[in-house]
Structure formats: C-alpha cells, structure tokens
CSV table of C-alpha atoms in Angstrom, one decimal:
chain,number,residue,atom,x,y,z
C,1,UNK,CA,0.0,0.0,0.0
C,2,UNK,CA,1.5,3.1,-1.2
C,3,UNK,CA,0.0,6.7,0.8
C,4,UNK,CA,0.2,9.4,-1.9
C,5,UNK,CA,0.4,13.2,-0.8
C,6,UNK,CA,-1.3,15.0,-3.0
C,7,UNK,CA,1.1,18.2,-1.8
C,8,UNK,CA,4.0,17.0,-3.6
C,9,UNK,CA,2.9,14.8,-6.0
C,10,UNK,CA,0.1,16.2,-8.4
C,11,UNK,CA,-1.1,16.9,-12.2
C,12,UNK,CA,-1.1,19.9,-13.5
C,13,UNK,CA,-4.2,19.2,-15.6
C,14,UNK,CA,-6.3,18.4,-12.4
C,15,UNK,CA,-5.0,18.4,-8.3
C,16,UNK,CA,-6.9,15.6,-7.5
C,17,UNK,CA,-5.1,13.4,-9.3
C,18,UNK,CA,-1.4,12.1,-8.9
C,19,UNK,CA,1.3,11.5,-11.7
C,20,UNK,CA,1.8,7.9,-9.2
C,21,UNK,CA,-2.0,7.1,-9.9
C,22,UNK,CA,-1.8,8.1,-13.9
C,23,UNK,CA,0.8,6.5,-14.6
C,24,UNK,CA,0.2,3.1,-13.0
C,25,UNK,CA,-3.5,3.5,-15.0
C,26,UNK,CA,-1.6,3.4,-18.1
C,27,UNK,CA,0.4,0.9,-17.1
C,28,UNK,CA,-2.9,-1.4,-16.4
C,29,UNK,CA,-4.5,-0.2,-19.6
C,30,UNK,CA,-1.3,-1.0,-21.6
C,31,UNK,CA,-1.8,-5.0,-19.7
C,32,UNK,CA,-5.7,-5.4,-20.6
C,33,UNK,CA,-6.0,-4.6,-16.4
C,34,UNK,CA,-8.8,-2.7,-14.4
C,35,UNK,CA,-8.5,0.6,-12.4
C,36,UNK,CA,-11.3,1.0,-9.4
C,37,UNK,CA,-10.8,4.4,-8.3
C,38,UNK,CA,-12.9,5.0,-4.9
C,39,UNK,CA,-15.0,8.2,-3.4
C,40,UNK,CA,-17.6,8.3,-1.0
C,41,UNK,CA,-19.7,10.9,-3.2
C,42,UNK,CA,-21.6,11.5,-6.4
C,43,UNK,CA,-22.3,15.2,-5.5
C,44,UNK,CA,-19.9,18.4,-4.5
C,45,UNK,CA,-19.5,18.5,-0.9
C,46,UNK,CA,-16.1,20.3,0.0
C,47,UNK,CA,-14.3,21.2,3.0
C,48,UNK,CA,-11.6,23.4,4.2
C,49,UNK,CA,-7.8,22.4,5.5
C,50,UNK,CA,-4.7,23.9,6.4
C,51,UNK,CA,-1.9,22.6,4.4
C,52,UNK,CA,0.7,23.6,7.4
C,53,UNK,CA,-1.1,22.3,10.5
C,54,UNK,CA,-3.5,19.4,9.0
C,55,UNK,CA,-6.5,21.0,10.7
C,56,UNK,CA,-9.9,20.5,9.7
C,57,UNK,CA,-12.3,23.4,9.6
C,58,UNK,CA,-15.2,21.1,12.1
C,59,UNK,CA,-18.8,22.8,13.7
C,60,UNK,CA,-18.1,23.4,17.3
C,61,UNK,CA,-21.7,21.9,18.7
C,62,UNK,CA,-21.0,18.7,16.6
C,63,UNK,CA,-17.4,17.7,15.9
C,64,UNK,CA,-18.0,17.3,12.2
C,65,UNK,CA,-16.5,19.1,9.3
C,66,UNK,CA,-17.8,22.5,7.7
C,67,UNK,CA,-18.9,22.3,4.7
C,68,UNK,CA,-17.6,25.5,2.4
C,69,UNK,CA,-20.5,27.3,0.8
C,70,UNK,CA,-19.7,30.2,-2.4
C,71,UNK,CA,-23.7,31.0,-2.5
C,72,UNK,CA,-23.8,32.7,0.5
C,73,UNK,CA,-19.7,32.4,1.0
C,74,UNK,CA,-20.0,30.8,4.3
C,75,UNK,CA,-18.9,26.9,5.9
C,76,UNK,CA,-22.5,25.4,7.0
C,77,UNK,CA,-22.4,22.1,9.5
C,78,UNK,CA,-24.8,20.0,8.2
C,79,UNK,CA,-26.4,18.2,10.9
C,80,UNK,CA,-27.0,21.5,12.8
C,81,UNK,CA,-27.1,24.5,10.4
C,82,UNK,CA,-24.6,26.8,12.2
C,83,UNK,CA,-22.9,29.2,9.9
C,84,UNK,CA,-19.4,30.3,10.0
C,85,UNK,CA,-17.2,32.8,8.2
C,86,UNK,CA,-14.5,31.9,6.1
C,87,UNK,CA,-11.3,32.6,7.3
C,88,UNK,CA,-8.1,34.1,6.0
C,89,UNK,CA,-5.8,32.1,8.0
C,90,UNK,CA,-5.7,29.2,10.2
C,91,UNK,CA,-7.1,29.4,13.5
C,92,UNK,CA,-4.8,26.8,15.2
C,93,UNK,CA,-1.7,27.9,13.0
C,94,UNK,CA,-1.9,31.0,11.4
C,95,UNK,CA,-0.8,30.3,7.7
C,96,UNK,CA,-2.3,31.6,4.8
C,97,UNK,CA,-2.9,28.0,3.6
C,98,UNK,CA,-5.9,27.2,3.7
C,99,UNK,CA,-7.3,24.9,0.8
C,100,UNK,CA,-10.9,24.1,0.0
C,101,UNK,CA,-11.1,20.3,-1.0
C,102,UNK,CA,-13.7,18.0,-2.4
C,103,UNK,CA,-14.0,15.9,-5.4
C,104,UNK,CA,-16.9,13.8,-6.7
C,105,UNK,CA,-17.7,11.0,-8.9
C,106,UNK,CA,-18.9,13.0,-12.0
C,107,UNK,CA,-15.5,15.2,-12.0
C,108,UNK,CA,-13.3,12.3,-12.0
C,109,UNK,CA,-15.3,10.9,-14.8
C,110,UNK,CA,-14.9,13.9,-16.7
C,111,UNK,CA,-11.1,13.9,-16.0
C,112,UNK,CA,-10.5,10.9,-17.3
C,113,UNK,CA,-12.8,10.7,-20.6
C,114,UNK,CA,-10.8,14.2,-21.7
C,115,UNK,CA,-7.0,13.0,-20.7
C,116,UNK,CA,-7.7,9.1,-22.5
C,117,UNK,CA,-9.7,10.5,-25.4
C,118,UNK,CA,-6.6,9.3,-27.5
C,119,UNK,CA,-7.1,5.7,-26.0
C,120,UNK,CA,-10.1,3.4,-27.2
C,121,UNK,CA,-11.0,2.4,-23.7
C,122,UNK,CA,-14.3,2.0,-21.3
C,123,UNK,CA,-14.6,4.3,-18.2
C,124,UNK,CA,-17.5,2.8,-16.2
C,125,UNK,CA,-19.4,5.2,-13.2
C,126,UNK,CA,-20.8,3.2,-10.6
C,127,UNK,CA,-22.6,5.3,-8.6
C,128,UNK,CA,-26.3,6.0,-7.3
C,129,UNK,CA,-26.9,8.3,-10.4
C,130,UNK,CA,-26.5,5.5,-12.7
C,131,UNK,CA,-27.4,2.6,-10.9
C,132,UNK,CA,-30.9,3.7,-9.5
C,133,UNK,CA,-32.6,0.4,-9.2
C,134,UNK,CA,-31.9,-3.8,-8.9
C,135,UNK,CA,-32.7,-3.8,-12.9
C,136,UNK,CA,-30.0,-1.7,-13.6
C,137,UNK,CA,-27.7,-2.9,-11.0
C,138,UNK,CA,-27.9,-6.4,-12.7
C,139,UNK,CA,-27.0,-4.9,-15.7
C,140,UNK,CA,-24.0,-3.3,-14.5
C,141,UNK,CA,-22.2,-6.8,-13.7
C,142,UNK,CA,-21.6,-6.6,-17.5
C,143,UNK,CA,-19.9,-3.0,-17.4
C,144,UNK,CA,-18.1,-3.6,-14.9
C,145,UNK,CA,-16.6,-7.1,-16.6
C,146,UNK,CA,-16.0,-4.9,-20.1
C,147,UNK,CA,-14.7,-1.6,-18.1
C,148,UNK,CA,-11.0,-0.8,-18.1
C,149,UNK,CA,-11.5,1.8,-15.6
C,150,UNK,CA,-14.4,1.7,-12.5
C,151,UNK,CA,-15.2,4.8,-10.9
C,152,UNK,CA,-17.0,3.7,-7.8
C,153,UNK,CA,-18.6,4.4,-4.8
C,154,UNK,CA,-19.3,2.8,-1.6
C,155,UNK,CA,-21.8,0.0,-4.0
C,156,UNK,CA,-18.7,-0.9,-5.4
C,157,UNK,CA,-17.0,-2.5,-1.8
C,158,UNK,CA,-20.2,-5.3,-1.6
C,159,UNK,CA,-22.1,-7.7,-3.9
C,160,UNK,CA,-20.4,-7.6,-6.6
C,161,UNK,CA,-17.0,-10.0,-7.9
C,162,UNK,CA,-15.3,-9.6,-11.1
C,163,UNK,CA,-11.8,-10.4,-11.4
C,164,UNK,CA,-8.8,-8.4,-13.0
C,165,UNK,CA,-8.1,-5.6,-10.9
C,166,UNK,CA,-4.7,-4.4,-10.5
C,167,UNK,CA,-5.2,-1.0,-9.2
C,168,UNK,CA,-7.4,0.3,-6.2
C,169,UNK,CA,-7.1,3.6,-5.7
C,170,UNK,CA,-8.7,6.2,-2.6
C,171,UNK,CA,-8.9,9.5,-4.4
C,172,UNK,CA,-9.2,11.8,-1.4
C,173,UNK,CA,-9.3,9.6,2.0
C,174,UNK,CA,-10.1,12.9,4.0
C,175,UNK,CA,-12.6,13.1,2.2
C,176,UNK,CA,-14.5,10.2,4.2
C,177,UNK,CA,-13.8,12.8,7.5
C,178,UNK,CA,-16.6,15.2,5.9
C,179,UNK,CA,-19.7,13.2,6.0
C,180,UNK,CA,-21.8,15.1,8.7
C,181,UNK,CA,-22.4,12.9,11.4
C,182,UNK,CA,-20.9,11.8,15.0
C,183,UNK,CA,-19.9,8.5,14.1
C,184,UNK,CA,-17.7,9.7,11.0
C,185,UNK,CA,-14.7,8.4,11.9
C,186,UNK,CA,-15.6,5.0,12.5
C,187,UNK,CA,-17.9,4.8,9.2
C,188,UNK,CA,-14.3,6.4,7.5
C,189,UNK,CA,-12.2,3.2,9.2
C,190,UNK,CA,-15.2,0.6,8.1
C,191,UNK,CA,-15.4,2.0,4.5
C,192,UNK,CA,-12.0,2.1,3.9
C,193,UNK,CA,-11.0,-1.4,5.4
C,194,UNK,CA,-13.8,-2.8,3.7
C,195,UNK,CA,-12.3,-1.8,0.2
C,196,UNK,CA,-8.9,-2.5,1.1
C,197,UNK,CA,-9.2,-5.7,2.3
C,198,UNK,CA,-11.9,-7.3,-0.9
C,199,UNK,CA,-8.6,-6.9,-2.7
C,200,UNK,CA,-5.8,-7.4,-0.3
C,201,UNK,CA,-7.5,-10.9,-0.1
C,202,UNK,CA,-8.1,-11.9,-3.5
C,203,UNK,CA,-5.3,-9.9,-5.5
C,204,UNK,CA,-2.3,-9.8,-3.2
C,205,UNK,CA,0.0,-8.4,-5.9
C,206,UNK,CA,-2.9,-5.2,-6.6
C,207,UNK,CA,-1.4,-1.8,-6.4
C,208,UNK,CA,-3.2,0.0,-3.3
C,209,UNK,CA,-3.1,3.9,-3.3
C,210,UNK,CA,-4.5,6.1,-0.9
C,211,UNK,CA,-4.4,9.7,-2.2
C,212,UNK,CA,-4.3,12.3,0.3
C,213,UNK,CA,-3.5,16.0,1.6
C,214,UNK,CA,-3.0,15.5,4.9
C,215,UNK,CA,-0.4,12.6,5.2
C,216,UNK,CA,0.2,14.0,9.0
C,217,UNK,CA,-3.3,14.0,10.5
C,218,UNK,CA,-3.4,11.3,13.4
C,219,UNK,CA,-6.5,9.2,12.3
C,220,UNK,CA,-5.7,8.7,8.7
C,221,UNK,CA,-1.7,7.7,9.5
C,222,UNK,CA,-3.9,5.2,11.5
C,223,UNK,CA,-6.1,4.2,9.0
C,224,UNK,CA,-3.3,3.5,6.8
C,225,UNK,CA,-1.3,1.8,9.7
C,226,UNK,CA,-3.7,-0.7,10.6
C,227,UNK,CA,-3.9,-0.1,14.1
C,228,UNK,CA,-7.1,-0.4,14.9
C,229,UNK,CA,-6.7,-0.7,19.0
C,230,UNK,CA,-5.0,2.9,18.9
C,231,UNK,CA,-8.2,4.0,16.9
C,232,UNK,CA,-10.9,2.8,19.0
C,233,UNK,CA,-9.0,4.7,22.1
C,234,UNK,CA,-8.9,8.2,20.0
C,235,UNK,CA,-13.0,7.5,18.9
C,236,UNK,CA,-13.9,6.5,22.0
C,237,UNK,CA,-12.4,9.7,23.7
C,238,UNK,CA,-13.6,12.1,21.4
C,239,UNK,CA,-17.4,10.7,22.0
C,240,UNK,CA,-16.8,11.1,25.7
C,241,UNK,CA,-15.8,14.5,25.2
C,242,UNK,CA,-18.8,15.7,23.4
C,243,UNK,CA,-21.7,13.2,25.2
C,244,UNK,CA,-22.0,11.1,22.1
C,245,UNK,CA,-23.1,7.4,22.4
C,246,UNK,CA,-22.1,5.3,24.0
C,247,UNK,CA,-21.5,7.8,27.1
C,248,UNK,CA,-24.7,9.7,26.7
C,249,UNK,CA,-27.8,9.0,24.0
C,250,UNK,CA,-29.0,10.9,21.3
C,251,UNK,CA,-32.1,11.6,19.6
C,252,UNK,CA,-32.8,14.8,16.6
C,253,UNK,CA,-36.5,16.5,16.7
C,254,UNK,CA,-36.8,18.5,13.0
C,255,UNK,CA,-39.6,20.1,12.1
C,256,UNK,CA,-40.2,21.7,8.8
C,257,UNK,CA,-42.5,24.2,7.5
C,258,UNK,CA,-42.7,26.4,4.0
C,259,UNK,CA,-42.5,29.3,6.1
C,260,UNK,CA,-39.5,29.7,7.7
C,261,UNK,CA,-40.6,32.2,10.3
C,262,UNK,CA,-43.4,29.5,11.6
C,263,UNK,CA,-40.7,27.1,11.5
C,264,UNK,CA,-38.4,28.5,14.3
C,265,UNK,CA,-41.5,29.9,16.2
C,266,UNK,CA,-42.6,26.5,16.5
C,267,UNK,CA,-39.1,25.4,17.9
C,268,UNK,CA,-38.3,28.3,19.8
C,269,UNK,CA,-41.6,27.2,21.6
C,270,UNK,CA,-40.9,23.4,21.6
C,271,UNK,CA,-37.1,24.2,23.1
C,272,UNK,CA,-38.6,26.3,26.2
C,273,UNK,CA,-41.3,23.4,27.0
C,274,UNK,CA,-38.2,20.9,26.9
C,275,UNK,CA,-35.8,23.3,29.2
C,276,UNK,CA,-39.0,23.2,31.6
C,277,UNK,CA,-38.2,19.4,32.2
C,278,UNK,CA,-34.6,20.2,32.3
C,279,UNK,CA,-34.4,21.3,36.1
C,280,UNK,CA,-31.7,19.3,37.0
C,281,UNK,CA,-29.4,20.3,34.0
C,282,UNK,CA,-28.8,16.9,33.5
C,283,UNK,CA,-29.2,17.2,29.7
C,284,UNK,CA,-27.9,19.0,26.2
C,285,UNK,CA,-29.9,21.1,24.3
C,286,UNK,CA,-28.6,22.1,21.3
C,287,UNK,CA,-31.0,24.3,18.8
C,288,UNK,CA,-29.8,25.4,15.3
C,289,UNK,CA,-31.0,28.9,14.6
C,290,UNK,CA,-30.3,28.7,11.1
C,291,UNK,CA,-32.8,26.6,9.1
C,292,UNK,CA,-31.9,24.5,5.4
C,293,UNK,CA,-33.6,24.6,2.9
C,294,UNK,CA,-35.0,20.9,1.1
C,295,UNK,CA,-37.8,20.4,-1.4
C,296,UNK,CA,-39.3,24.1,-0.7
C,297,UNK,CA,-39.6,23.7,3.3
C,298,UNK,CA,-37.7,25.1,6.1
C,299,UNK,CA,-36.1,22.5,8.4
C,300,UNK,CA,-35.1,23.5,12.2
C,301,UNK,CA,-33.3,21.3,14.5
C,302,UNK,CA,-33.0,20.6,18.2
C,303,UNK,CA,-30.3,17.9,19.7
C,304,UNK,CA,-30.9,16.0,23.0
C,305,UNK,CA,-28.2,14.2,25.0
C,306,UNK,CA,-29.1,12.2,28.0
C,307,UNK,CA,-29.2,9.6,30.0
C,308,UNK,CA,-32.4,7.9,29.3
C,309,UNK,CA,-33.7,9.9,26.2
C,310,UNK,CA,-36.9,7.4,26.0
C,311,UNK,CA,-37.9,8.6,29.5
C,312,UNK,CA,-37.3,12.1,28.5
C,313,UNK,CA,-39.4,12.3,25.0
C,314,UNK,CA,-42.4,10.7,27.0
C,315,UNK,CA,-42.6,14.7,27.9
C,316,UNK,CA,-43.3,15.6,24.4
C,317,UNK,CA,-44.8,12.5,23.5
C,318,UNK,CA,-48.0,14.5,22.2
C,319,UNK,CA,-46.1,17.2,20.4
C,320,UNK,CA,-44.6,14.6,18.2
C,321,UNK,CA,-47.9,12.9,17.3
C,322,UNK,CA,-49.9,14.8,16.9
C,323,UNK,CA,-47.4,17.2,14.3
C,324,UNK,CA,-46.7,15.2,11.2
C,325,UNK,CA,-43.9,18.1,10.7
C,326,UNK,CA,-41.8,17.0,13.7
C,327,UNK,CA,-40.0,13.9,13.1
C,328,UNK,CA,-37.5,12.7,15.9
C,329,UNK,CA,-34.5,9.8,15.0
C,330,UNK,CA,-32.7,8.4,17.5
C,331,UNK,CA,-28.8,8.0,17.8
C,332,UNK,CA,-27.6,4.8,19.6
C-alpha cells in the first residue's frame, strides 16, 4: 500500500489526481488490467484544510466538518445548520494556507474521458446516479466485466465480484472525514478497510493507493497503519468529550414548515417546553437557529443528550404525534 500526498505529488491538468496514480492506470491499460478508483460521493461537498497544520475546519456543537459554501460564502455544518465565516488564515496555526477540498464522482469521470480521449477504452461510473434500481444494478455486472477503468462508490465495496483488478485507488481519504455525522470516523475506518481488504484478499500483488493532503493527521496515519486498538481509544475519547453514544444518547427533533418564520416559532416554543423538564441540568440542548432549505420547506433542529432519552421524549410524546412536521430519530 502506497500513501500518496497529493502536496507533492500532483497533475497539472487536475490536483486531484497524482502522476503515481496516472501513470500506474496506463500501465494497467497497456496490460488489458482494471482501475477502481474509490470516493464516497456522487455530489460536490467540499471542505476546508490547512496545508501547514493538518487542521480541519469542524462545527463546534457537533465535531463534524464545515462544509464550504460560495452561495452565500460561508462553511455550513450540516447536521446543525450553524454558519461560519470563512477565514483568511488558520485558527490553530496561522498560515495563509488554507485549501478548499472535495471531489466527486462525476468530475473524476470527466477527467479521465478528456486525458484518454486518444485511448479506445471504457470508463464505467458506478454510482447511485447511474445505478438507480436492482434492474440496472444487474446490468452493470456486464460493465463492470467490459470496463478498463471503474469509478465507484461505496456500491462498489459489496455484492459484486469480477476479477482483474490491478489497481485500487482512494482519491481523497479525507474526504471520508466530511460526512456530517458523529460516528464519522468509524464509518471512515469501516469503509476504507472494507475496500482494502476485498482486494488485499483476493489480489495480493494489486497496487493500493490512498491519495491524500494530509499525510500527517493522526487518524488517517492510523487508517493507513492498521492499528485499529489505537483508533478505537482516540474515537472512543472524542465521543466522551462531546456526550456522544455510548456515554450519553442521542435523539434529533426536526420540524419543517414552507415558512421559515413558523418554523423556528414552533421550535423556539418546543425548546422552552423541553428546558422546563430540564431542572436538573442533567441534559444537552442544542438548537440550530439557522434553518436548510429541502424540497421548498424550512427544516429546524433541536439535539438531546441524555441519560435515558426514552424517558425524556415521553414529555413531548403528544407534540410529536400529533405534528406530522416533527420527526424525531434516535442515535444509539
């Protein structure tokens, strides 16, 4: 397994790609072999680094990356709505280098199709855009056999077995880190073992690259390192830290409205009747005052940690059924 940084080693034509990856593609299309080049999106989701320190721009009421906005120009956290400004330099550093980052399946696509146009071979995207139902998921165990290179996915890493593949490449491992949501970094350690190991077991001699900025920061050198003990101590500290599962539980109320005035009204309210139960202080209350905006409706949220969240939503157990607007999912 080779760990690329993407710093030092980079094409001109396109950052995201390495002259290491390129070439050893050429290589395999010069032998008849296949290319899987992994993301874990289809969509553009980008975040923002510091190239000197290896910090992560992350929402300080959830522990999950920003993600970097340029209509309005602002880093939004996506479980909670909060809003930031974009800074100039790094907070924990102070460099000028900051770098937005993110890459998806229908850029890489794009990439490749221009810089092989003088080559007579099949780029196949596996991805949710194309493969949208069982039908066509079927169908795509013939691509994938004829395909010189697969773009693919997190599909890609189950059900599916074709032989030939000399190259697996991660595009942007940190990438994994920006999926909103408190159990990131273990979903980043499944994913990413998951993919590495289909081949390390039935291709031993496969070329593994894992394309990267930040070759420094402490849980992909772990990643990469295999040392899962030292992981599951750095999780498992963070969660404590911010009263995730397993120390405290979780549960998300969301209401949405088309007006988004009614919307936080309504949650304003609902937050005072739950801080009326709260006369220990022996809970979290976290409201987002800045709504999102989905399918022409306003969405608010409010975060509960606890102890016993069951015994605690029996309060509001009317509120939630008798409003088809306010939804409530539960974290374990």
């Amino acid at each position: 397994m080779l760990l690329v940084n993407l710093n030092q080693d980079y094409n001109r034509k396109n950052r995201y790609f390495s002259n290491t990856l390129l070439s050893n593609i050429e290589k395999n299309i010069k032998n008849n072999q296949k290319s899987i080049l992994y993301l874990n999106k289809r969509w553009d989701y980008s975040a923002l680094i510091c190239e000197s320190c290896q910090h992560i721009y992350k929402c300080d009421n959830c522990d999950v990356s920003l993600n970097v906005h340029n209509y309005p120009t602002k880093m939004i956290c996506h479980l909670c709505a909060e809003k930031q400004e974009i800074p100039n330099k790094c907070e924990k550093c102070n460099s000028n280098n900051l770098k937005k980052i993110g890459i998806w399946t229908q850029q890489v696509e794009k990439f490749l199709v221009d810089y092989f146009a003088w080559k007579n071979i099949n780029i196949f995207r596996f991805d949710a855009d194309v493969i949208k139902n069982k039908t066509e998921k079927e169908s795509a165990l013939e691509k994938l056999h004829n395909s010189d290179i697969i773009i693919g996915t997190k599909m890609i890493t189950t059900g599916f077995d074709f032989s030939n593949v000399w190259l697996v490449c991660v595009m942007l491992l940190e990438q994994e880190l920006l999926i909103p949501g408190y159990n990131t970094q273990e979903k980043l350690y499944s994913n990413i073992t998951q993919l590495l190991w289909r081949w390390w077991r039935k291709w031993e001699t496969s070329e593994i690259l894992i394309q990267t900025y930040l070759p420094e920061n402490e849980i992909i050198k772990t990643i990469t390192e295999k040392n899962y003990k030292e992981f599951f101590i750095s999780t498992l500290g963070e969660r404590k830290m911010f009263n995730y599962p397993p120390f405290k539980q979780m549960a998300t109320l969301e209401y949405r409205h088309k007006s988004e005035e009614k919307a936080r009204d309504f949650m304003i309210k609902l937050q005072k009747k739950l801080e009326k139960y709260n006369t220990q202080k022996n809970y979290e209350i976290i409201i987002t005052h800045n709504s999102f905006k989905k399918y022409n409706q306003y969405y608010f949220k409010i975060i509960i940690k606890w102890d016993n969240i069951r015994e605690f939503i029996k309060n509001i157990k009317s509120d939630i059924l008798k409003n088809s607007s306010l939804s409530l999912i539960f974290e374990y």
